[in-house]
């Protein structure tokens, strides 16, 4: 068999007991008119026939099917493993219950990337299954921090980003991709571009999407959830102030800072 050169795209799909939806997900990939891609399927040790469905595409995909199965610490751990297994120049993460929009999707994205050198991250839109509407449009850092996340199903990352900015932080079990996107958008050196392209149909009615309330660690770090951060700060301050010695230290620090500020103003003639 001929040696395959590195593909343009690696489509990384974490799976765990996804037999009910995986067939249509992979069919949306093999139907692409642009076929310079590999499917990196990272399975968490399914027992329901997920692997049988994946292996059913082995003839069609050949060396373009990269398969791993074994226990993991959840989807972001699987996605990090997928990054390490991938050889494509660009990475897209799909859920096993998501699918590419139509047969021309990868061709449109490849054309956009070709027309916009140099890019580090390009993203488009998804169709939300819950509403059938297109989401979410162009972003900047403020929109990411104060409003909402870009669905990872709409984002193509240059693979090298994960060496410099990644990996996904497993401290955030639900929103590690939101954290990663904020890290990307916070880096002024990265060329980030919005494409007027629908990339995927995103199933926002199952899986991680339905458990958004549980990622308390990450919500503390988002300005849009400021009250969670405020309550954490107050709780820590009250705990600190419980001991007499800490109260004395705090008062001494406040007095010292005010005195230093006053002396600095006098020296400046203010």
mmCIF file of C-alpha atoms in Angstrom, residues 91-187:
data_model
loop_
_atom_site.group_PDB
_atom_site.id
_atom_site.type_symbol
_atom_site.label_atom_id
_atom_site.label_comp_id
_atom_site.label_asym_id
_atom_site.label_seq_id
_atom_site.Cartn_x
_atom_site.Cartn_y
_atom_site.Cartn_z
ATOM 1 C CA UNK A 91 -8.047 19.705 13.626
ATOM 2 C CA UNK A 92 -11.840 19.621 13.957
ATOM 3 C CA UNK A 93 -13.564 18.039 16.962
ATOM 4 C CA UNK A 94 -16.984 16.489 16.349
ATOM 5 C CA UNK A 95 -19.262 14.700 18.786
ATOM 6 C CA UNK A 96 -20.442 11.246 17.766
ATOM 7 C CA UNK A 97 -23.981 12.665 17.567
ATOM 8 C CA UNK A 98 -22.963 15.630 15.346
ATOM 9 C CA UNK A 99 -22.474 15.659 11.573
ATOM 10 C CA UNK A 100 -20.929 17.863 8.911
ATOM 11 C CA UNK A 101 -23.435 20.202 7.265
ATOM 12 C CA UNK A 102 -23.292 18.825 3.702
ATOM 13 C CA UNK A 103 -20.966 17.116 1.219
ATOM 14 C CA UNK A 104 -19.193 20.386 0.316
ATOM 15 C CA UNK A 105 -18.327 21.472 3.869
ATOM 16 C CA UNK A 106 -14.653 20.480 3.944
ATOM 17 C CA UNK A 107 -14.182 21.780 0.385
ATOM 18 C CA UNK A 108 -15.496 25.210 1.481
ATOM 19 C CA UNK A 109 -13.250 25.289 4.554
ATOM 20 C CA UNK A 110 -10.183 24.192 2.558
ATOM 21 C CA UNK A 111 -10.875 26.949 0.017
ATOM 22 C CA UNK A 112 -11.246 29.549 2.781
ATOM 23 C CA UNK A 113 -7.953 28.508 4.398
ATOM 24 C CA UNK A 114 -6.229 28.614 1.012
ATOM 25 C CA UNK A 115 -7.494 32.143 0.398
ATOM 26 C CA UNK A 116 -6.533 33.425 3.871
ATOM 27 C CA UNK A 117 -2.883 32.696 4.557
ATOM 28 C CA UNK A 118 -1.701 32.757 7.263
ATOM 29 C CA UNK A 119 -4.385 31.488 9.670
ATOM 30 C CA UNK A 120 -4.091 29.724 13.028
ATOM 31 C CA UNK A 121 -7.770 29.232 13.834
ATOM 32 C CA UNK A 122 -10.753 29.483 11.487
ATOM 33 C CA UNK A 123 -14.350 29.052 12.583
ATOM 34 C CA UNK A 124 -17.811 29.145 11.089
ATOM 35 C CA UNK A 125 -21.299 28.384 12.356
ATOM 36 C CA UNK A 126 -23.367 25.367 13.381
ATOM 37 C CA UNK A 127 -27.039 24.512 13.060
ATOM 38 C CA UNK A 128 -28.397 23.879 16.584
ATOM 39 C CA UNK A 129 -30.548 20.765 16.736
ATOM 40 C CA UNK A 130 -32.734 22.152 19.529
ATOM 41 C CA UNK A 131 -33.906 25.172 17.506
ATOM 42 C CA UNK A 132 -32.822 24.510 13.906
ATOM 43 C CA UNK A 133 -31.172 27.933 13.907
ATOM 44 C CA UNK A 134 -27.702 29.000 12.777
ATOM 45 C CA UNK A 135 -25.301 29.894 15.589
ATOM 46 C CA UNK A 136 -23.295 31.916 16.568
ATOM 47 C CA UNK A 137 -21.566 34.363 14.119
ATOM 48 C CA UNK A 138 -18.323 36.313 14.517
ATOM 49 C CA UNK A 139 -16.572 36.578 17.888
ATOM 50 C CA UNK A 140 -14.032 38.634 19.767
ATOM 51 C CA UNK A 141 -12.565 38.037 23.233
ATOM 52 C CA UNK A 142 -15.269 40.095 24.959
ATOM 53 C CA UNK A 143 -18.062 38.059 23.396
ATOM 54 C CA UNK A 144 -16.335 34.836 24.500
ATOM 55 C CA UNK A 145 -15.964 36.064 28.064
ATOM 56 C CA UNK A 146 -19.262 37.895 28.546
ATOM 57 C CA UNK A 147 -21.739 36.067 26.322
ATOM 58 C CA UNK A 148 -21.168 32.539 25.042
ATOM 59 C CA UNK A 149 -18.714 30.045 23.603
ATOM 60 C CA UNK A 150 -18.036 29.060 19.993
ATOM 61 C CA UNK A 151 -19.133 25.449 19.478
ATOM 62 C CA UNK A 152 -16.023 23.318 18.975
ATOM 63 C CA UNK A 153 -17.913 21.649 16.102
ATOM 64 C CA UNK A 154 -17.449 24.892 14.131
ATOM 65 C CA UNK A 155 -13.729 25.457 14.756
ATOM 66 C CA UNK A 156 -10.663 24.306 12.831
ATOM 67 C CA UNK A 157 -7.453 24.662 14.837
ATOM 68 C CA UNK A 158 -3.979 24.523 13.352
ATOM 69 C CA UNK A 159 -2.532 21.423 15.010
ATOM 70 C CA UNK A 160 0.530 23.268 16.359
ATOM 71 C CA UNK A 161 -1.734 25.384 18.593
ATOM 72 C CA UNK A 162 -2.063 22.469 20.972
ATOM 73 C CA UNK A 163 1.707 22.345 21.491
ATOM 74 C CA UNK A 164 1.829 26.060 22.327
ATOM 75 C CA UNK A 165 -1.532 26.756 23.980
ATOM 76 C CA UNK A 166 -3.040 23.368 24.768
ATOM 77 C CA UNK A 167 -3.850 20.789 25.887
ATOM 78 C CA UNK A 168 -7.460 20.898 27.035
ATOM 79 C CA UNK A 169 -7.441 21.493 30.795
ATOM 80 C CA UNK A 170 -9.078 18.475 32.464
ATOM 81 C CA UNK A 171 -9.807 20.650 35.509
ATOM 82 C CA UNK A 172 -12.838 21.838 33.514
ATOM 83 C CA UNK A 173 -14.919 18.704 32.762
ATOM 84 C CA UNK A 174 -17.652 20.463 30.745
ATOM 85 C CA UNK A 175 -16.158 23.661 29.320
ATOM 86 C CA UNK A 176 -12.484 22.886 28.693
ATOM 87 C CA UNK A 177 -12.999 23.932 25.055
ATOM 88 C CA UNK A 178 -14.351 27.331 26.202
ATOM 89 C CA UNK A 179 -11.233 27.784 28.312
ATOM 90 C CA UNK A 180 -9.059 26.794 25.330
ATOM 91 C CA UNK A 181 -10.859 29.248 23.022
ATOM 92 C CA UNK A 182 -10.351 32.093 25.506
ATOM 93 C CA UNK A 183 -6.638 31.237 25.629
ATOM 94 C CA UNK A 184 -6.503 31.388 21.816
ATOM 95 C CA UNK A 185 -8.443 34.667 21.527
ATOM 96 C CA UNK A 186 -6.281 36.186 24.296
ATOM 97 C CA UNK A 187 -3.139 35.653 22.221
#
